[in-house]
PDB file of C-alpha atoms in Angstrom:
ATOM      1  CA  MET X   1       0.001  -0.010   0.003  1.00 47.00           C
ATOM      2  CA  LEU X   2       2.738   2.449   1.010  1.00 52.00           C
ATOM      3  CA  SER X   3       4.766   1.563  -2.081  1.00 69.00           C
ATOM      4  CA  ASP X   4       1.775   2.172  -4.343  1.00 73.00           C
ATOM      5  CA  ALA X   5       1.220   5.602  -2.729  1.00 76.00           C
ATOM      6  CA  PHE X   6       4.908   6.416  -3.038  1.00 81.00           C
ATOM      7  CA  LEU X   7       5.002   5.350  -6.689  1.00 80.00           C
ATOM      8  CA  GLU X   8       1.869   7.412  -7.400  1.00 83.00           C
ATOM      9  CA  VAL X   9       3.442  10.518  -5.823  1.00 83.00           C
ATOM     10  CA  ILE X  10       6.748  10.083  -7.690  1.00 87.00           C
ATOM     11  CA  PHE X  11       5.390   9.022 -11.121  1.00 87.00           C
ATOM     12  CA  ARG X  12       2.025  10.762 -11.273  1.00 87.00           C
ATOM     13  CA  ASN X  13       1.525  13.550  -8.700  1.00 90.00           C
ATOM     14  CA  ILE X  14       4.877  15.373  -9.066  1.00 94.00           C
ATOM     15  CA  PRO X  15       5.000  15.182 -12.884  1.00 95.00           C
ATOM     16  CA  GLU X  16       1.388  16.492 -13.080  1.00 93.00           C
ATOM     17  CA  CYS X  17       2.289  19.374 -10.788  1.00 95.00           C
ATOM     18  CA  LEU X  18       5.341  20.203 -12.966  1.00 97.00           C
ATOM     19  CA  ILE X  19       3.045  20.275 -15.982  1.00 97.00           C
ATOM     20  CA  PHE X  20       0.239  22.248 -14.298  1.00 96.00           C
ATOM     21  CA  ILE X  21       2.508  25.035 -13.061  1.00 97.00           C
ATOM     22  CA  PHE X  22       4.476  25.040 -16.343  1.00 98.00           C
ATOM     23  CA  SER X  23       1.190  25.493 -18.218  1.00 97.00           C
ATOM     24  CA  GLY X  24       0.862  28.939 -16.609  1.00 96.00           C
ATOM     25  CA  TYR X  25       4.044  30.026 -18.241  1.00 97.00           C
ATOM     26  CA  ALA X  26       3.338  28.296 -21.551  1.00 97.00           C
ATOM     27  CA  PHE X  27      -0.234  29.462 -22.044  1.00 96.00           C
ATOM     28  CA  SER X  28       0.405  33.048 -20.871  1.00 94.00           C
ATOM     29  CA  ARG X  29       3.744  33.282 -22.706  1.00 95.00           C
ATOM     30  CA  TYR X  30       5.883  34.340 -19.783  1.00 96.00           C
ATOM     31  CA  LYS X  31       9.516  33.428 -19.242  1.00 96.00           C
ATOM     32  CA  LEU X  32       9.957  30.566 -16.822  1.00 96.00           C
ATOM     33  CA  GLN X  33      11.228  31.634 -13.405  1.00 95.00           C
ATOM     34  CA  TRP X  34      12.802  28.570 -11.799  1.00 96.00           C
ATOM     35  CA  LYS X  35      12.636  29.428  -8.093  1.00 96.00           C
ATOM     36  CA  PRO X  36       8.917  30.322  -7.951  1.00 96.00           C
ATOM     37  CA  TYR X  37       8.206  27.466 -10.351  1.00 97.00           C
ATOM     38  CA  LEU X  38       9.811  24.838  -8.090  1.00 97.00           C
ATOM     39  CA  ILE X  39       8.203  26.311  -4.935  1.00 97.00           C
ATOM     40  CA  SER X  40       4.785  26.243  -6.577  1.00 97.00           C
ATOM     41  CA  VAL X  41       5.292  22.669  -7.816  1.00 97.00           C
ATOM     42  CA  SER X  42       6.207  21.541  -4.292  1.00 96.00           C
ATOM     43  CA  ILE X  43       3.240  23.198  -2.688  1.00 97.00           C
ATOM     44  CA  LEU X  44       0.826  21.938  -5.385  1.00 96.00           C
ATOM     45  CA  ALA X  45       2.197  18.368  -4.962  1.00 95.00           C
ATOM     46  CA  LEU X  46       1.602  18.501  -1.213  1.00 94.00           C
ATOM     47  CA  VAL X  47      -1.860  20.039  -1.526  1.00 94.00           C
ATOM     48  CA  GLY X  48      -2.813  17.672  -4.377  1.00 90.00           C
ATOM     49  CA  TYR X  49      -1.732  14.660  -2.355  1.00 88.00           C
ATOM     50  CA  ALA X  50      -3.590  15.929   0.678  1.00 89.00           C
ATOM     51  CA  ILE X  51      -6.784  16.476  -1.348  1.00 87.00           C
ATOM     52  CA  ALA X  52      -6.610  13.049  -2.987  1.00 82.00           C
ATOM     53  CA  ARG X  53      -5.698  11.061   0.147  1.00 82.00           C
ATOM     54  CA  LEU X  54      -6.982  12.920   3.143  1.00 83.00           C
ATOM     55  CA  LEU X  55     -10.236  14.569   2.089  1.00 80.00           C
ATOM     56  CA  PRO X  56     -13.395  12.482   1.523  1.00 81.00           C
ATOM     57  CA  VAL X  57     -14.181  14.129  -1.822  1.00 76.00           C
ATOM     58  CA  GLU X  58     -15.054  12.726  -5.244  1.00 76.00           C
ATOM     59  CA  PHE X  59     -12.967  13.108  -8.388  1.00 69.00           C
ATOM     60  CA  GLY X  60     -14.743  16.192  -9.748  1.00 77.00           C
ATOM     61  CA  ILE X  61     -14.508  18.096  -6.487  1.00 86.00           C
ATOM     62  CA  SER X  62     -10.821  17.263  -6.137  1.00 85.00           C
ATOM     63  CA  GLN X  63     -10.164  18.597  -9.649  1.00 86.00           C
ATOM     64  CA  ILE X  64     -11.875  21.873  -8.782  1.00 89.00           C
ATOM     65  CA  LEU X  65      -9.806  22.199  -5.622  1.00 91.00           C
ATOM     66  CA  VAL X  66      -6.611  21.560  -7.615  1.00 90.00           C
ATOM     67  CA  ILE X  67      -7.679  24.199 -10.176  1.00 93.00           C
ATOM     68  CA  ILE X  68      -8.190  26.723  -7.364  1.00 95.00           C
ATOM     69  CA  THR X  69      -4.867  25.845  -5.753  1.00 96.00           C
ATOM     70  CA  CYS X  70      -3.036  26.015  -9.091  1.00 96.00           C
ATOM     71  CA  THR X  71      -4.560  29.382  -9.903  1.00 97.00           C
ATOM     72  CA  ALA X  72      -3.675  30.730  -6.441  1.00 97.00           C
ATOM     73  CA  LEU X  73      -0.092  29.546  -6.704  1.00 97.00           C
ATOM     74  CA  LEU X  74       0.327  30.958 -10.211  1.00 96.00           C
ATOM     75  CA  THR X  75      -0.972  34.292  -9.014  1.00 95.00           C
ATOM     76  CA  ILE X  76       0.591  34.586  -5.545  1.00 95.00           C
ATOM     77  CA  ILE X  77       3.983  32.875  -5.927  1.00 96.00           C
ATOM     78  CA  ASN X  78       4.620  33.130  -9.673  1.00 95.00           C
ATOM     79  CA  HIS X  79       3.057  36.609 -10.003  1.00 94.00           C
ATOM     80  CA  LEU X  80       1.111  35.766 -13.170  1.00 95.00           C
ATOM     81  CA  PRO X  81      -1.963  37.938 -13.797  1.00 94.00           C
ATOM     82  CA  LEU X  82      -5.148  36.374 -12.374  1.00 94.00           C
ATOM     83  CA  GLN X  83      -6.913  36.096 -15.697  1.00 95.00           C
ATOM     84  CA  LYS X  84      -3.955  34.260 -17.275  1.00 95.00           C
ATOM     85  CA  ALA X  85      -3.641  32.008 -14.238  1.00 96.00           C
ATOM     86  CA  ILE X  86      -7.305  30.994 -14.391  1.00 96.00           C
ATOM     87  CA  GLY X  87      -7.116  30.452 -18.153  1.00 95.00           C
ATOM     88  CA  SER X  88      -3.975  28.356 -17.781  1.00 95.00           C
ATOM     89  CA  ALA X  89      -5.442  26.177 -15.005  1.00 94.00           C
ATOM     90  CA  LEU X  90      -8.622  25.533 -17.016  1.00 93.00           C
ATOM     91  CA  GLY X  91      -6.637  25.025 -20.195  1.00 95.00           C
ATOM     92  CA  VAL X  92      -4.335  22.399 -18.649  1.00 95.00           C
ATOM     93  CA  MET X  93      -7.375  20.559 -17.160  1.00 91.00           C
ATOM     94  CA  ILE X  94      -9.040  20.429 -20.574  1.00 94.00           C
ATOM     95  CA  LEU X  95      -5.741  19.344 -22.167  1.00 95.00           C
ATOM     96  CA  GLY X  96      -5.465  16.662 -19.427  1.00 92.00           C
ATOM     97  CA  PHE X  97      -8.940  15.305 -20.159  1.00 91.00           C
ATOM     98  CA  ILE X  98      -8.196  15.167 -23.899  1.00 94.00           C
ATOM     99  CA  THR X  99      -4.837  13.437 -23.372  1.00 94.00           C
ATOM    100  CA  ASP X 100      -6.417  10.946 -20.962  1.00 88.00           C
ATOM    101  CA  ILE X 101      -8.868   9.979 -23.641  1.00 87.00           C
ATOM    102  CA  ILE X 102      -6.052   9.573 -26.119  1.00 91.00           C
ATOM    103  CA  ALA X 103      -4.136   7.454 -23.553  1.00 88.00           C
ATOM    104  CA  VAL X 104      -7.151   5.179 -23.052  1.00 83.00           C
ATOM    105  CA  ILE X 105      -7.476   4.727 -26.810  1.00 86.00           C
ATOM    106  CA  ILE X 106      -3.787   3.886 -27.115  1.00 88.00           C
ATOM    107  CA  THR X 107      -4.061   1.502 -24.201  1.00 84.00           C
ATOM    108  CA  ALA X 108      -7.063  -0.217 -25.838  1.00 82.00           C
ATOM    109  CA  ILE X 109      -5.125  -0.599 -29.075  1.00 86.00           C
ATOM    110  CA  VAL X 110      -2.067  -1.978 -27.286  1.00 85.00           C
ATOM    111  CA  LYS X 111      -4.189  -4.497 -25.347  1.00 81.00           C
ATOM    112  CA  GLY X 112      -6.183  -5.417 -28.489  1.00 83.00           C
ATOM    113  CA  LEU X 113      -9.551  -4.223 -27.170  1.00 80.00           C
ATOM    114  CA  ASP X 114     -12.404  -2.607 -29.036  1.00 81.00           C
ATOM    115  CA  ILE X 115     -12.194   1.164 -28.613  1.00 80.00           C
ATOM    116  CA  LYS X 116     -15.907   1.778 -28.906  1.00 81.00           C
ATOM    117  CA  SER X 117     -16.681  -0.808 -26.238  1.00 79.00           C
ATOM    118  CA  ILE X 118     -14.012   0.647 -23.885  1.00 74.00           C
ATOM    119  CA  LEU X 119     -15.454   4.168 -24.226  1.00 74.00           C
ATOM    120  CA  THR X 120     -19.074   3.125 -23.797  1.00 80.00           C
ATOM    121  CA  ASN X 121     -18.855   0.333 -21.189  1.00 77.00           C
ATOM    122  CA  ARG X 122     -17.785   1.592 -17.747  1.00 73.00           C
ATOM    123  CA  GLU X 123     -17.075  -1.921 -16.387  1.00 76.00           C
ATOM    124  CA  LEU X 124     -14.885  -2.775 -19.344  1.00 71.00           C
ATOM    125  CA  PHE X 125     -13.199   0.652 -19.045  1.00 67.00           C
ATOM    126  CA  ASN X 126     -12.428   0.035 -15.359  1.00 68.00           C
ATOM    127  CA  SER X 127     -11.035  -3.454 -16.135  1.00 70.00           C
ATOM    128  CA  ILE X 128      -8.367  -2.156 -18.528  1.00 70.00           C
ATOM    129  CA  PHE X 129      -5.871  -1.605 -15.707  1.00 69.00           C
ATOM    130  CA  THR X 130      -5.192  -4.715 -13.632  1.00 70.00           C
ATOM    131  CA  SER X 131      -2.771  -3.005 -11.176  1.00 72.00           C
ATOM    132  CA  ASN X 132      -1.809   0.386  -9.825  1.00 76.00           C
ATOM    133  CA  ALA X 133       1.575   0.061 -11.507  1.00 76.00           C
ATOM    134  CA  GLU X 134      -0.100  -0.573 -14.851  1.00 77.00           C
ATOM    135  CA  GLN X 135      -2.270   2.519 -14.284  1.00 79.00           C
ATOM    136  CA  LEU X 136       0.847   4.579 -13.755  1.00 83.00           C
ATOM    137  CA  LYS X 137       2.522   3.126 -16.840  1.00 82.00           C
ATOM    138  CA  TYR X 138      -0.370   3.916 -19.145  1.00 81.00           C
ATOM    139  CA  GLY X 139      -1.007   7.236 -17.348  1.00 83.00           C
ATOM    140  CA  ALA X 140       2.492   8.273 -18.384  1.00 91.00           C
ATOM    141  CA  ILE X 141       1.180   8.390 -21.959  1.00 92.00           C
ATOM    142  CA  SER X 142      -1.121  11.317 -21.219  1.00 93.00           C
ATOM    143  CA  LEU X 143       1.545  13.064 -19.179  1.00 95.00           C
ATOM    144  CA  ALA X 144       3.985  12.711 -22.093  1.00 96.00           C
ATOM    145  CA  ILE X 145       1.475  14.079 -24.585  1.00 96.00           C
ATOM    146  CA  MET X 146       0.652  17.022 -22.306  1.00 96.00           C
ATOM    147  CA  THR X 147       4.357  17.758 -21.838  1.00 97.00           C
ATOM    148  CA  ILE X 148       5.014  17.703 -25.570  1.00 97.00           C
ATOM    149  CA  VAL X 149       2.087  20.056 -26.260  1.00 97.00           C
ATOM    150  CA  LEU X 150       3.046  22.541 -23.530  1.00 97.00           C
ATOM    151  CA  VAL X 151       6.778  22.511 -24.241  1.00 97.00           C
ATOM    152  CA  SER X 152       6.017  22.996 -27.932  1.00 97.00           C
ATOM    153  CA  ILE X 153       3.796  25.995 -27.174  1.00 97.00           C
ATOM    154  CA  TYR X 154       6.487  27.470 -24.933  1.00 97.00           C
ATOM    155  CA  LEU X 155       9.345  26.845 -27.388  1.00 97.00           C
ATOM    156  CA  ILE X 156       7.425  28.262 -30.359  1.00 97.00           C
ATOM    157  CA  ALA X 157       6.673  31.418 -28.352  1.00 96.00           C
ATOM    158  CA  LYS X 158      10.335  31.623 -27.317  1.00 95.00           C
ATOM    159  CA  LYS X 159      11.537  31.128 -30.888  1.00 96.00           C
ATOM    160  CA  ASN X 160       9.186  33.861 -32.132  1.00 95.00           C
ATOM    161  CA  GLY X 161      10.325  36.220 -29.379  1.00 94.00           C
ATOM    162  CA  LYS X 162       6.870  36.348 -27.773  1.00 93.00           C
ATOM    163  CA  LEU X 163       7.917  35.457 -24.238  1.00 94.00           C
ATOM    164  CA  LYS X 164       7.642  38.302 -21.758  1.00 93.00           C
ATOM    165  CA  ASP X 165       8.990  38.831 -18.290  1.00 91.00           C
ATOM    166  CA  VAL X 166       6.497  38.186 -15.508  1.00 88.00           C
ATOM    167  CA  PRO X 167       4.879  41.495 -14.487  1.00 80.00           C
ATOM    168  CA  VAL X 168       5.949  41.593 -10.802  1.00 71.00           C
ATOM    169  CA  GLY X 169       3.667  43.836  -8.810  1.00 61.00           C
ATOM    170  CA  LYS X 170       0.916  43.926 -11.415  1.00 55.00           C
ATOM    171  CA  ASP X 171      -2.186  41.838 -10.854  1.00 49.00           C
ATOM    172  CA  ILE X 172      -4.161  42.787 -13.940  1.00 48.00           C
ATOM    173  CA  GLU X 173      -2.884  43.052 -17.467  1.00 48.00           C
TER     174      GLU X 173
END
């Protein structure tokens, strides 16, 4: 049990937090600031773990709490404008849902299952993953896709000279 929780934190929680906070910089086209970035990732990882493990909330509620926390961290610690922080948090959640669907489809193809059946039959969908380790392995597909999309957005903005410095002291842009 402890090893499953540890593996989940290392291979799912922390990488998701790295992606979520990075999305603030990528979507709003601000230059990455490493110190606030790493502080925000650490706090989001702790809060995300606490929400998932300690609070008796369902999946949808936990996602809303993570969006609120991510937005607050992007605004307070990283000094991104509130509108851009909200947009980034919502954008990365939408991107996450899309990449999770892609990962399920890839998983169905790899396991030789019918994609339509997987997407329409909840019991069959839940039976795809036989272990927590397998869930982490196939979950890495969606994390990889999200990372590629966000790093591409960031690097294209950097190449085109569109990255700006974070407006320290300004809340509204």
